[in-house]
Amino acid sequence: MPTEITSNFKTLADIRGRKETLLKGIREDNEKMSKLYKSLFETPDALKSSALPSQRIKSFFSLGSGILDGFLFGWKIYRKFKKSKR
């Protein structure tokens, strides 16, 4: 449910001031969202060439275990629905 903002604007300058304030807030939010979006596609520090070998091994192990877990879950779901069709 949207909240109703009641404000008494008496002049065009009041409206312009409010508009500028809102635009500034929108631009700041846009910058924050674009930084967060870009961070989704950055290479993790553990995979960069400057990372320690132990960090890279830990990262690869974590990734591999996640892939194995996803495969086992998919296989389990496949077998469950395969049996229900008979």
PDB file of N, CA, C and O in Angstrom:
ATOM      1  N   MET A   1       0.847  -1.162   0.000  1.00  0.00           N
ATOM      2  CA  MET A   1       0.000   0.000   0.000  1.00  0.00           C
ATOM      3  C   MET A   1       0.897   1.230   0.000  1.00  0.00           C
ATOM      4  O   MET A   1       1.702   1.416   0.900  1.00  0.00           O
ATOM      5  N   PRO A   2       0.790   2.079  -1.004  1.00  0.00           N
ATOM      6  CA  PRO A   2       1.644   3.263  -1.040  1.00  0.00           C
ATOM      7  C   PRO A   2       1.280   4.239   0.070  1.00  0.00           C
ATOM      8  O   PRO A   2       0.125   4.395   0.429  1.00  0.00           O
ATOM      9  N   THR A   3       2.310   4.849   0.598  1.00  0.00           N
ATOM     10  CA  THR A   3       2.064   5.853   1.635  1.00  0.00           C
ATOM     11  C   THR A   3       1.815   7.187   0.963  1.00  0.00           C
ATOM     12  O   THR A   3       2.412   7.521  -0.051  1.00  0.00           O
ATOM     13  N   GLU A   4       0.926   7.908   1.526  1.00  0.00           N
ATOM     14  CA  GLU A   4       0.567   9.207   0.959  1.00  0.00           C
ATOM     15  C   GLU A   4       1.416  10.277   1.610  1.00  0.00           C
ATOM     16  O   GLU A   4       1.507  10.367   2.830  1.00  0.00           O
ATOM     17  N   ILE A   5       2.081  11.037   0.783  1.00  0.00           N
ATOM     18  CA  ILE A   5       2.908  12.133   1.277  1.00  0.00           C
ATOM     19  C   ILE A   5       2.132  13.424   1.070  1.00  0.00           C
ATOM     20  O   ILE A   5       1.811  13.780  -0.055  1.00  0.00           O
ATOM     21  N   THR A   6       1.835  14.038   2.147  1.00  0.00           N
ATOM     22  CA  THR A   6       1.117  15.308   2.037  1.00  0.00           C
ATOM     23  C   THR A   6       2.116  16.431   2.239  1.00  0.00           C
ATOM     24  O   THR A   6       2.880  16.454   3.196  1.00  0.00           O
ATOM     25  N   SER A   7       2.141  17.309   1.300  1.00  0.00           N
ATOM     26  CA  SER A   7       3.018  18.468   1.419  1.00  0.00           C
ATOM     27  C   SER A   7       2.309  19.658   0.803  1.00  0.00           C
ATOM     28  O   SER A   7       1.566  19.540  -0.154  1.00  0.00           O
ATOM     29  N   ASN A   8       2.573  20.755   1.377  1.00  0.00           N
ATOM     30  CA  ASN A   8       1.944  21.987   0.909  1.00  0.00           C
ATOM     31  C   ASN A   8       2.977  22.816   0.163  1.00  0.00           C
ATOM     32  O   ASN A   8       3.814  23.475   0.757  1.00  0.00           O
ATOM     33  N   PHE A   9       2.916  22.735  -1.152  1.00  0.00           N
ATOM     34  CA  PHE A   9       3.795  23.542  -1.977  1.00  0.00           C
ATOM     35  C   PHE A   9       3.082  24.850  -2.272  1.00  0.00           C
ATOM     36  O   PHE A   9       1.960  24.857  -2.767  1.00  0.00           O
ATOM     37  N   LYS A  10       3.755  25.948  -1.994  1.00  0.00           N
ATOM     38  CA  LYS A  10       3.128  27.247  -2.218  1.00  0.00           C
ATOM     39  C   LYS A  10       3.649  27.944  -3.464  1.00  0.00           C
ATOM     40  O   LYS A  10       2.967  28.778  -4.025  1.00  0.00           O
ATOM     41  N   THR A  11       4.873  27.562  -3.861  1.00  0.00           N
ATOM     42  CA  THR A  11       5.446  28.211  -5.040  1.00  0.00           C
ATOM     43  C   THR A  11       6.076  27.166  -5.955  1.00  0.00           C
ATOM     44  O   THR A  11       6.282  26.017  -5.563  1.00  0.00           O
ATOM     45  N   LEU A  12       6.384  27.608  -7.159  1.00  0.00           N
ATOM     46  CA  LEU A  12       7.072  26.721  -8.092  1.00  0.00           C
ATOM     47  C   LEU A  12       8.479  26.391  -7.594  1.00  0.00           C
ATOM     48  O   LEU A  12       9.002  25.316  -7.858  1.00  0.00           O
ATOM     49  N   ALA A  13       9.085  27.291  -6.863  1.00  0.00           N
ATOM     50  CA  ALA A  13      10.417  27.046  -6.312  1.00  0.00           C
ATOM     51  C   ALA A  13      10.388  25.880  -5.323  1.00  0.00           C
ATOM     52  O   ALA A  13      11.327  25.075  -5.261  1.00  0.00           O
ATOM     53  N   ASP A  14       9.309  25.772  -4.539  1.00  0.00           N
ATOM     54  CA  ASP A  14       9.158  24.649  -3.616  1.00  0.00           C
ATOM     55  C   ASP A  14       9.086  23.328  -4.381  1.00  0.00           C
ATOM     56  O   ASP A  14       9.700  22.332  -3.998  1.00  0.00           O
ATOM     57  N   ILE A  15       8.330  23.335  -5.478  1.00  0.00           N
ATOM     58  CA  ILE A  15       8.183  22.129  -6.292  1.00  0.00           C
ATOM     59  C   ILE A  15       9.523  21.765  -6.927  1.00  0.00           C
ATOM     60  O   ILE A  15       9.925  20.595  -6.931  1.00  0.00           O
ATOM     61  N   ARG A  16      10.239  22.752  -7.452  1.00  0.00           N
ATOM     62  CA  ARG A  16      11.549  22.502  -8.061  1.00  0.00           C
ATOM     63  C   ARG A  16      12.544  21.949  -7.034  1.00  0.00           C
ATOM     64  O   ARG A  16      13.323  21.048  -7.324  1.00  0.00           O
ATOM     65  N   GLY A  17      12.513  22.511  -5.843  1.00  0.00           N
ATOM     66  CA  GLY A  17      13.400  22.032  -4.781  1.00  0.00           C
ATOM     67  C   GLY A  17      13.120  20.586  -4.433  1.00  0.00           C
ATOM     68  O   GLY A  17      14.041  19.771  -4.270  1.00  0.00           O
ATOM     69  N   ARG A  18      11.843  20.244  -4.317  1.00  0.00           N
ATOM     70  CA  ARG A  18      11.467  18.856  -4.012  1.00  0.00           C
ATOM     71  C   ARG A  18      11.876  17.930  -5.150  1.00  0.00           C
ATOM     72  O   ARG A  18      12.373  16.824  -4.929  1.00  0.00           O
ATOM     73  N   LYS A  19      11.695  18.401  -6.383  1.00  0.00           N
ATOM     74  CA  LYS A  19      12.064  17.607  -7.555  1.00  0.00           C
ATOM     75  C   LYS A  19      13.571  17.338  -7.563  1.00  0.00           C
ATOM     76  O   LYS A  19      14.006  16.207  -7.817  1.00  0.00           O
ATOM     77  N   GLU A  20      14.371  18.349  -7.280  1.00  0.00           N
ATOM     78  CA  GLU A  20      15.819  18.181  -7.244  1.00  0.00           C
ATOM     79  C   GLU A  20      16.241  17.207  -6.148  1.00  0.00           C
ATOM     80  O   GLU A  20      17.132  16.382  -6.342  1.00  0.00           O
ATOM     81  N   THR A  21      15.597  17.298  -4.997  1.00  0.00           N
ATOM     82  CA  THR A  21      15.894  16.384  -3.897  1.00  0.00           C
ATOM     83  C   THR A  21      15.592  14.940  -4.293  1.00  0.00           C
ATOM     84  O   THR A  21      16.383  14.030  -4.035  1.00  0.00           O
ATOM     85  N   LEU A  22      14.438  14.728  -4.918  1.00  0.00           N
ATOM     86  CA  LEU A  22      14.062  13.384  -5.347  1.00  0.00           C
ATOM     87  C   LEU A  22      15.004  12.856  -6.426  1.00  0.00           C
ATOM     88  O   LEU A  22      15.407  11.689  -6.392  1.00  0.00           O
ATOM     89  N   LEU A  23      15.367  13.710  -7.386  1.00  0.00           N
ATOM     90  CA  LEU A  23      16.288  13.281  -8.440  1.00  0.00           C
ATOM     91  C   LEU A  23      17.654  12.914  -7.872  1.00  0.00           C
ATOM     92  O   LEU A  23      18.280  11.950  -8.318  1.00  0.00           O
ATOM     93  N   LYS A  24      18.120  13.675  -6.889  1.00  0.00           N
ATOM     94  CA  LYS A  24      19.399  13.363  -6.259  1.00  0.00           C
ATOM     95  C   LYS A  24      19.340  11.992  -5.586  1.00  0.00           C
ATOM     96  O   LYS A  24      20.263  11.187  -5.726  1.00  0.00           O
ATOM     97  N   GLY A  25      18.262  11.714  -4.887  1.00  0.00           N
ATOM     98  CA  GLY A  25      18.099  10.410  -4.243  1.00  0.00           C
ATOM     99  C   GLY A  25      18.029   9.274  -5.255  1.00  0.00           C
ATOM    100  O   GLY A  25      18.618   8.211  -5.054  1.00  0.00           O
ATOM    101  N   ILE A  26      17.336   9.508  -6.360  1.00  0.00           N
ATOM    102  CA  ILE A  26      17.230   8.484  -7.407  1.00  0.00           C
ATOM    103  C   ILE A  26      18.601   8.210  -8.014  1.00  0.00           C
ATOM    104  O   ILE A  26      18.964   7.053  -8.247  1.00  0.00           O
ATOM    105  N   ARG A  27      19.369   9.252  -8.270  1.00  0.00           N
ATOM    106  CA  ARG A  27      20.705   9.065  -8.857  1.00  0.00           C
ATOM    107  C   ARG A  27      21.632   8.315  -7.903  1.00  0.00           C
ATOM    108  O   ARG A  27      22.412   7.466  -8.318  1.00  0.00           O
ATOM    109  N   GLU A  28      21.556   8.623  -6.612  1.00  0.00           N
ATOM    110  CA  GLU A  28      22.378   7.914  -5.621  1.00  0.00           C
ATOM    111  C   GLU A  28      22.001   6.443  -5.570  1.00  0.00           C
ATOM    112  O   GLU A  28      22.872   5.568  -5.529  1.00  0.00           O
ATOM    113  N   ASP A  29      20.705   6.149  -5.581  1.00  0.00           N
ATOM    114  CA  ASP A  29      20.257   4.758  -5.583  1.00  0.00           C
ATOM    115  C   ASP A  29      20.694   4.037  -6.851  1.00  0.00           C
ATOM    116  O   ASP A  29      21.087   2.867  -6.809  1.00  0.00           O
ATOM    117  N   ASN A  30      20.648   4.734  -7.972  1.00  0.00           N
ATOM    118  CA  ASN A  30      21.072   4.145  -9.237  1.00  0.00           C
ATOM    119  C   ASN A  30      22.554   3.788  -9.202  1.00  0.00           C
ATOM    120  O   ASN A  30      22.955   2.726  -9.682  1.00  0.00           O
ATOM    121  N   GLU A  31      23.382   4.659  -8.633  1.00  0.00           N
ATOM    122  CA  GLU A  31      24.812   4.386  -8.519  1.00  0.00           C
ATOM    123  C   GLU A  31      25.065   3.166  -7.636  1.00  0.00           C
ATOM    124  O   GLU A  31      25.882   2.310  -7.961  1.00  0.00           O
ATOM    125  N   LYS A  32      24.345   3.083  -6.512  1.00  0.00           N
ATOM    126  CA  LYS A  32      24.505   1.934  -5.613  1.00  0.00           C
ATOM    127  C   LYS A  32      24.112   0.641  -6.317  1.00  0.00           C
ATOM    128  O   LYS A  32      24.811  -0.377  -6.209  1.00  0.00           O
ATOM    129  N   MET A  33      23.001   0.662  -7.045  1.00  0.00           N
ATOM    130  CA  MET A  33      22.545  -0.543  -7.743  1.00  0.00           C
ATOM    131  C   MET A  33      23.516  -0.948  -8.837  1.00  0.00           C
ATOM    132  O   MET A  33      23.776  -2.134  -9.028  1.00  0.00           O
ATOM    133  N   SER A  34      24.075   0.020  -9.560  1.00  0.00           N
ATOM    134  CA  SER A  34      25.008  -0.330 -10.628  1.00  0.00           C
ATOM    135  C   SER A  34      26.293  -0.922 -10.052  1.00  0.00           C
ATOM    136  O   SER A  34      26.861  -1.846 -10.623  1.00  0.00           O
ATOM    137  N   LYS A  35      26.758  -0.420  -8.903  1.00  0.00           N
ATOM    138  CA  LYS A  35      27.939  -1.003  -8.259  1.00  0.00           C
ATOM    139  C   LYS A  35      27.659  -2.432  -7.810  1.00  0.00           C
ATOM    140  O   LYS A  35      28.500  -3.319  -7.981  1.00  0.00           O
ATOM    141  N   LEU A  36      26.484  -2.668  -7.231  1.00  0.00           N
ATOM    142  CA  LEU A  36      26.138  -4.017  -6.803  1.00  0.00           C
ATOM    143  C   LEU A  36      26.013  -4.964  -7.996  1.00  0.00           C
ATOM    144  O   LEU A  36      26.456  -6.111  -7.942  1.00  0.00           O
ATOM    145  N   TYR A  37      25.444  -4.484  -9.086  1.00  0.00           N
ATOM    146  CA  TYR A  37      25.287  -5.306 -10.281  1.00  0.00           C
ATOM    147  C   TYR A  37      26.645  -5.676 -10.864  1.00  0.00           C
ATOM    148  O   TYR A  37      26.874  -6.820 -11.247  1.00  0.00           O
ATOM    149  N   LYS A  38      27.559  -4.705 -10.923  1.00  0.00           N
ATOM    150  CA  LYS A  38      28.896  -4.979 -11.445  1.00  0.00           C
ATOM    151  C   LYS A  38      29.648  -5.953 -10.559  1.00  0.00           C
ATOM    152  O   LYS A  38      30.442  -6.760 -11.039  1.00  0.00           O
ATOM    153  N   SER A  39      29.407  -5.898  -9.249  1.00  0.00           N
ATOM    154  CA  SER A  39      30.110  -6.798  -8.336  1.00  0.00           C
ATOM    155  C   SER A  39      29.674  -8.255  -8.525  1.00  0.00           C
ATOM    156  O   SER A  39      30.407  -9.165  -8.143  1.00  0.00           O
ATOM    157  N   LEU A  40      28.509  -8.485  -9.122  1.00  0.00           N
ATOM    158  CA  LEU A  40      28.069  -9.854  -9.375  1.00  0.00           C
ATOM    159  C   LEU A  40      28.961 -10.561 -10.384  1.00  0.00           C
ATOM    160  O   LEU A  40      29.111 -11.783 -10.347  1.00  0.00           O
ATOM    161  N   PHE A  41      29.553  -9.819 -11.298  1.00  0.00           N
ATOM    162  CA  PHE A  41      30.319 -10.411 -12.388  1.00  0.00           C
ATOM    163  C   PHE A  41      31.824 -10.252 -12.231  1.00  0.00           C
ATOM    164  O   PHE A  41      32.569 -10.544 -13.147  1.00  0.00           O
ATOM    165  N   GLU A  42      32.288  -9.793 -11.075  1.00  0.00           N
ATOM    166  CA  GLU A  42      33.712  -9.685 -10.830  1.00  0.00           C
ATOM    167  C   GLU A  42      34.274 -11.048 -10.455  1.00  0.00           C
ATOM    168  O   GLU A  42      33.600 -11.874  -9.844  1.00  0.00           O
ATOM    169  N   THR A  43      35.517 -11.277 -10.820  1.00  0.00           N
ATOM    170  CA  THR A  43      36.185 -12.520 -10.453  1.00  0.00           C
ATOM    171  C   THR A  43      36.472 -12.489  -8.951  1.00  0.00           C
ATOM    172  O   THR A  43      37.030 -11.505  -8.455  1.00  0.00           O
ATOM    173  N   PRO A  44      36.102 -13.539  -8.231  1.00  0.00           N
ATOM    174  CA  PRO A  44      36.398 -13.559  -6.792  1.00  0.00           C
ATOM    175  C   PRO A  44      37.897 -13.474  -6.537  1.00  0.00           C
ATOM    176  O   PRO A  44      38.710 -13.910  -7.357  1.00  0.00           O
ATOM    177  N   ASP A  45      38.267 -12.912  -5.406  1.00  0.00           N
ATOM    178  CA  ASP A  45      39.673 -12.741  -5.068  1.00  0.00           C
ATOM    179  C   ASP A  45      40.414 -14.071  -5.035  1.00  0.00           C
ATOM    180  O   ASP A  45      41.592 -14.148  -5.356  1.00  0.00           O
ATOM    181  N   ALA A  46      39.730 -15.142  -4.644  1.00  0.00           N
ATOM    182  CA  ALA A  46      40.378 -16.444  -4.536  1.00  0.00           C
ATOM    183  C   ALA A  46      40.751 -17.009  -5.902  1.00  0.00           C
ATOM    184  O   ALA A  46      41.602 -17.883  -5.992  1.00  0.00           O
ATOM    185  N   LEU A  47      40.149 -16.536  -6.981  1.00  0.00           N
ATOM    186  CA  LEU A  47      40.455 -17.050  -8.311  1.00  0.00           C
ATOM    187  C   LEU A  47      41.434 -16.174  -9.079  1.00  0.00           C
ATOM    188  O   LEU A  47      41.871 -16.548 -10.163  1.00  0.00           O
ATOM    189  N   LYS A  48      41.767 -15.032  -8.554  1.00  0.00           N
ATOM    190  CA  LYS A  48      42.705 -14.138  -9.232  1.00  0.00           C
ATOM    191  C   LYS A  48      44.119 -14.707  -9.135  1.00  0.00           C
ATOM    192  O   LYS A  48      44.440 -15.463  -8.228  1.00  0.00           O
ATOM    193  N   SER A  49      44.956 -14.326 -10.076  1.00  0.00           N
ATOM    194  CA  SER A  49      46.320 -14.855 -10.108  1.00  0.00           C
ATOM    195  C   SER A  49      47.134 -14.407  -8.902  1.00  0.00           C
ATOM    196  O   SER A  49      48.112 -15.056  -8.540  1.00  0.00           O
ATOM    197  N   SER A  50      46.751 -13.331  -8.264  1.00  0.00           N
ATOM    198  CA  SER A  50      47.489 -12.845  -7.098  1.00  0.00           C
ATOM    199  C   SER A  50      47.079 -13.560  -5.809  1.00  0.00           C
ATOM    200  O   SER A  50      47.678 -13.334  -4.764  1.00  0.00           O
ATOM    201  N   ALA A  51      46.082 -14.430  -5.881  1.00  0.00           N
ATOM    202  CA  ALA A  51      45.607 -15.127  -4.688  1.00  0.00           C
ATOM    203  C   ALA A  51      46.607 -16.212  -4.279  1.00  0.00           C
ATOM    204  O   ALA A  51      47.338 -16.756  -5.104  1.00  0.00           O
ATOM    205  N   LEU A  52      46.615 -16.512  -3.019  1.00  0.00           N
ATOM    206  CA  LEU A  52      47.476 -17.575  -2.512  1.00  0.00           C
ATOM    207  C   LEU A  52      46.997 -18.925  -3.038  1.00  0.00           C
ATOM    208  O   LEU A  52      45.794 -19.113  -3.278  1.00  0.00           O
ATOM    209  N   PRO A  53      47.901 -19.877  -3.216  1.00  0.00           N
ATOM    210  CA  PRO A  53      47.478 -21.200  -3.698  1.00  0.00           C
ATOM    211  C   PRO A  53      46.428 -21.860  -2.799  1.00  0.00           C
ATOM    212  O   PRO A  53      45.511 -22.522  -3.287  1.00  0.00           O
ATOM    213  N   SER A  54      46.539 -21.659  -1.505  1.00  0.00           N
ATOM    214  CA  SER A  54      45.557 -22.262  -0.600  1.00  0.00           C
ATOM    215  C   SER A  54      44.163 -21.667  -0.816  1.00  0.00           C
ATOM    216  O   SER A  54      43.157 -22.380  -0.730  1.00  0.00           O
ATOM    217  N   GLN A  55      44.092 -20.372  -1.138  1.00  0.00           N
ATOM    218  CA  GLN A  55      42.799 -19.745  -1.413  1.00  0.00           C
ATOM    219  C   GLN A  55      42.193 -20.295  -2.696  1.00  0.00           C
ATOM    220  O   GLN A  55      40.997 -20.536  -2.776  1.00  0.00           O
ATOM    221  N   ARG A  56      43.037 -20.496  -3.719  1.00  0.00           N
ATOM    222  CA  ARG A  56      42.536 -21.032  -4.979  1.00  0.00           C
ATOM    223  C   ARG A  56      42.035 -22.460  -4.805  1.00  0.00           C
ATOM    224  O   ARG A  56      40.985 -22.829  -5.324  1.00  0.00           O
ATOM    225  N   ILE A  57      42.779 -23.273  -4.059  1.00  0.00           N
ATOM    226  CA  ILE A  57      42.369 -24.663  -3.824  1.00  0.00           C
ATOM    227  C   ILE A  57      41.052 -24.690  -3.064  1.00  0.00           C
ATOM    228  O   ILE A  57      40.148 -25.455  -3.392  1.00  0.00           O
ATOM    229  N   LYS A  58      40.939 -23.845  -2.047  1.00  0.00           N
ATOM    230  CA  LYS A  58      39.704 -23.786  -1.261  1.00  0.00           C
ATOM    231  C   LYS A  58      38.528 -23.375  -2.139  1.00  0.00           C
ATOM    232  O   LYS A  58      37.434 -23.933  -2.053  1.00  0.00           O
ATOM    233  N   SER A  59      38.750 -22.408  -3.029  1.00  0.00           N
ATOM    234  CA  SER A  59      37.689 -21.937  -3.912  1.00  0.00           C
ATOM    235  C   SER A  59      37.260 -23.026  -4.891  1.00  0.00           C
ATOM    236  O   SER A  59      36.071 -23.237  -5.112  1.00  0.00           O
ATOM    237  N   PHE A  60      38.234 -23.726  -5.492  1.00  0.00           N
ATOM    238  CA  PHE A  60      37.900 -24.801  -6.418  1.00  0.00           C
ATOM    239  C   PHE A  60      37.171 -25.940  -5.708  1.00  0.00           C
ATOM    240  O   PHE A  60      36.249 -26.535  -6.249  1.00  0.00           O
ATOM    241  N   PHE A  61      37.582 -26.266  -4.483  1.00  0.00           N
ATOM    242  CA  PHE A  61      36.913 -27.317  -3.727  1.00  0.00           C
ATOM    243  C   PHE A  61      35.469 -26.916  -3.428  1.00  0.00           C
ATOM    244  O   PHE A  61      34.545 -27.727  -3.559  1.00  0.00           O
ATOM    245  N   SER A  62      35.256 -25.670  -3.056  1.00  0.00           N
ATOM    246  CA  SER A  62      33.915 -25.181  -2.761  1.00  0.00           C
ATOM    247  C   SER A  62      33.038 -25.229  -4.012  1.00  0.00           C
ATOM    248  O   SER A  62      31.880 -25.665  -3.962  1.00  0.00           O
ATOM    249  N   LEU A  63      33.586 -24.788  -5.131  1.00  0.00           N
ATOM    250  CA  LEU A  63      32.846 -24.811  -6.389  1.00  0.00           C
ATOM    251  C   LEU A  63      32.523 -26.243  -6.797  1.00  0.00           C
ATOM    252  O   LEU A  63      31.400 -26.560  -7.187  1.00  0.00           O
ATOM    253  N   GLY A  64      33.494 -27.126  -6.684  1.00  0.00           N
ATOM    254  CA  GLY A  64      33.283 -28.526  -7.057  1.00  0.00           C
ATOM    255  C   GLY A  64      32.249 -29.207  -6.184  1.00  0.00           C
ATOM    256  O   GLY A  64      31.412 -29.973  -6.673  1.00  0.00           O
ATOM    257  N   SER A  65      32.284 -28.928  -4.894  1.00  0.00           N
ATOM    258  CA  SER A  65      31.297 -29.545  -4.006  1.00  0.00           C
ATOM    259  C   SER A  65      29.898 -29.002  -4.295  1.00  0.00           C
ATOM    260  O   SER A  65      28.915 -29.739  -4.203  1.00  0.00           O
ATOM    261  N   GLY A  66      29.800 -27.743  -4.680  1.00  0.00           N
ATOM    262  CA  GLY A  66      28.497 -27.179  -5.045  1.00  0.00           C
ATOM    263  C   GLY A  66      27.949 -27.818  -6.308  1.00  0.00           C
ATOM    264  O   GLY A  66      26.755 -28.110  -6.410  1.00  0.00           O
ATOM    265  N   ILE A  67      28.819 -28.051  -7.289  1.00  0.00           N
ATOM    266  CA  ILE A  67      28.381 -28.695  -8.529  1.00  0.00           C
ATOM    267  C   ILE A  67      27.951 -30.123  -8.250  1.00  0.00           C
ATOM    268  O   ILE A  67      26.915 -30.588  -8.750  1.00  0.00           O
ATOM    269  N   LEU A  68      28.739 -30.856  -7.444  1.00  0.00           N
ATOM    270  CA  LEU A  68      28.378 -32.236  -7.099  1.00  0.00           C
ATOM    271  C   LEU A  68      27.048 -32.278  -6.357  1.00  0.00           C
ATOM    272  O   LEU A  68      26.188 -33.128  -6.645  1.00  0.00           O
ATOM    273  N   ASP A  69      26.847 -31.368  -5.426  1.00  0.00           N
ATOM    274  CA  ASP A  69      25.593 -31.316  -4.676  1.00  0.00           C
ATOM    275  C   ASP A  69      24.409 -31.054  -5.613  1.00  0.00           C
ATOM    276  O   ASP A  69      23.362 -31.695  -5.496  1.00  0.00           O
ATOM    277  N   GLY A  70      24.575 -30.138  -6.556  1.00  0.00           N
ATOM    278  CA  GLY A  70      23.509 -29.860  -7.521  1.00  0.00           C
ATOM    279  C   GLY A  70      23.214 -31.061  -8.398  1.00  0.00           C
ATOM    280  O   GLY A  70      22.055 -31.369  -8.687  1.00  0.00           O
ATOM    281  N   PHE A  71      24.254 -31.770  -8.827  1.00  0.00           N
ATOM    282  CA  PHE A  71      24.058 -32.964  -9.649  1.00  0.00           C
ATOM    283  C   PHE A  71      23.306 -34.045  -8.873  1.00  0.00           C
ATOM    284  O   PHE A  71      22.369 -34.658  -9.386  1.00  0.00           O
ATOM    285  N   LEU A  72      23.721 -34.285  -7.629  1.00  0.00           N
ATOM    286  CA  LEU A  72      23.045 -35.308  -6.817  1.00  0.00           C
ATOM    287  C   LEU A  72      21.590 -34.936  -6.546  1.00  0.00           C
ATOM    288  O   LEU A  72      20.707 -35.804  -6.564  1.00  0.00           O
ATOM    289  N   PHE A  73      21.323 -33.675  -6.304  1.00  0.00           N
ATOM    290  CA  PHE A  73      19.951 -33.236  -6.083  1.00  0.00           C
ATOM    291  C   PHE A  73      19.113 -33.439  -7.348  1.00  0.00           C
ATOM    292  O   PHE A  73      17.986 -33.936  -7.288  1.00  0.00           O
ATOM    293  N   GLY A  74      19.674 -33.076  -8.497  1.00  0.00           N
ATOM    294  CA  GLY A  74      18.962 -33.278  -9.762  1.00  0.00           C
ATOM    295  C   GLY A  74      18.694 -34.740 -10.031  1.00  0.00           C
ATOM    296  O   GLY A  74      17.609 -35.119 -10.491  1.00  0.00           O
ATOM    297  N   TRP A  75      19.665 -35.604  -9.740  1.00  0.00           N
ATOM    298  CA  TRP A  75      19.495 -37.048  -9.938  1.00  0.00           C
ATOM    299  C   TRP A  75      18.390 -37.584  -9.025  1.00  0.00           C
ATOM    300  O   TRP A  75      17.573 -38.408  -9.429  1.00  0.00           O
ATOM    301  N   LYS A  76      18.366 -37.111  -7.796  1.00  0.00           N
ATOM    302  CA  LYS A  76      17.348 -37.547  -6.837  1.00  0.00           C
ATOM    303  C   LYS A  76      15.952 -37.141  -7.323  1.00  0.00           C
ATOM    304  O   LYS A  76      15.008 -37.946  -7.286  1.00  0.00           O
ATOM    305  N   ILE A  77      15.802 -35.926  -7.787  1.00  0.00           N
ATOM    306  CA  ILE A  77      14.515 -35.452  -8.303  1.00  0.00           C
ATOM    307  C   ILE A  77      14.126 -36.239  -9.552  1.00  0.00           C
ATOM    308  O   ILE A  77      12.967 -36.631  -9.720  1.00  0.00           O
ATOM    309  N   TYR A  78      15.094 -36.506 -10.432  1.00  0.00           N
ATOM    310  CA  TYR A  78      14.827 -37.271 -11.652  1.00  0.00           C
ATOM    311  C   TYR A  78      14.304 -38.663 -11.308  1.00  0.00           C
ATOM    312  O   TYR A  78      13.307 -39.117 -11.875  1.00  0.00           O
ATOM    313  N   ARG A  79      14.957 -39.339 -10.363  1.00  0.00           N
ATOM    314  CA  ARG A  79      14.503 -40.685  -9.985  1.00  0.00           C
ATOM    315  C   ARG A  79      13.121 -40.647  -9.341  1.00  0.00           C
ATOM    316  O   ARG A  79      12.313 -41.535  -9.568  1.00  0.00           O
ATOM    317  N   LYS A  80      12.856 -39.615  -8.563  1.00  0.00           N
ATOM    318  CA  LYS A  80      11.553 -39.519  -7.900  1.00  0.00           C
ATOM    319  C   LYS A  80      10.436 -39.389  -8.932  1.00  0.00           C
ATOM    320  O   LYS A  80       9.418 -40.075  -8.846  1.00  0.00           O
ATOM    321  N   PHE A  81      10.595 -38.516  -9.918  1.00  0.00           N
ATOM    322  CA  PHE A  81       9.546 -38.319 -10.906  1.00  0.00           C
ATOM    323  C   PHE A  81       9.505 -39.442 -11.923  1.00  0.00           C
ATOM    324  O   PHE A  81       8.469 -39.709 -12.517  1.00  0.00           O
ATOM    325  N   LYS A  82      10.611 -40.113 -12.148  1.00  0.00           N
ATOM    326  CA  LYS A  82      10.644 -41.241 -13.050  1.00  0.00           C
ATOM    327  C   LYS A  82       9.802 -42.385 -12.479  1.00  0.00           C
ATOM    328  O   LYS A  82       9.059 -43.036 -13.196  1.00  0.00           O
ATOM    329  N   LYS A  83       9.888 -42.617 -11.174  1.00  0.00           N
ATOM    330  CA  LYS A  83       9.123 -43.687 -10.515  1.00  0.00           C
ATOM    331  C   LYS A  83       7.639 -43.359 -10.484  1.00  0.00           C
ATOM    332  O   LYS A  83       6.813 -44.242 -10.544  1.00  0.00           O
ATOM    333  N   SER A  84       7.286 -42.095 -10.377  1.00  0.00           N
ATOM    334  CA  SER A  84       5.874 -41.724 -10.254  1.00  0.00           C
ATOM    335  C   SER A  84       5.120 -41.889 -11.557  1.00  0.00           C
ATOM    336  O   SER A  84       3.896 -41.960 -11.571  1.00  0.00           O
ATOM    337  N   LYS A  85       5.806 -41.972 -12.697  1.00  0.00           N
ATOM    338  CA  LYS A  85       5.138 -42.127 -13.982  1.00  0.00           C
ATOM    339  C   LYS A  85       4.714 -43.564 -14.236  1.00  0.00           C
ATOM    340  O   LYS A  85       3.870 -43.821 -15.064  1.00  0.00           O
ATOM    341  N   ARG A  86       5.307 -44.514 -13.548  1.00  0.00           N
ATOM    342  CA  ARG A  86       4.984 -45.934 -13.774  1.00  0.00           C
ATOM    343  C   ARG A  86       3.660 -46.312 -13.183  1.00  0.00           C
ATOM    344  O   ARG A  86       3.072 -45.898 -12.342  1.00  0.00           O
TER     345      ARG A  86
END
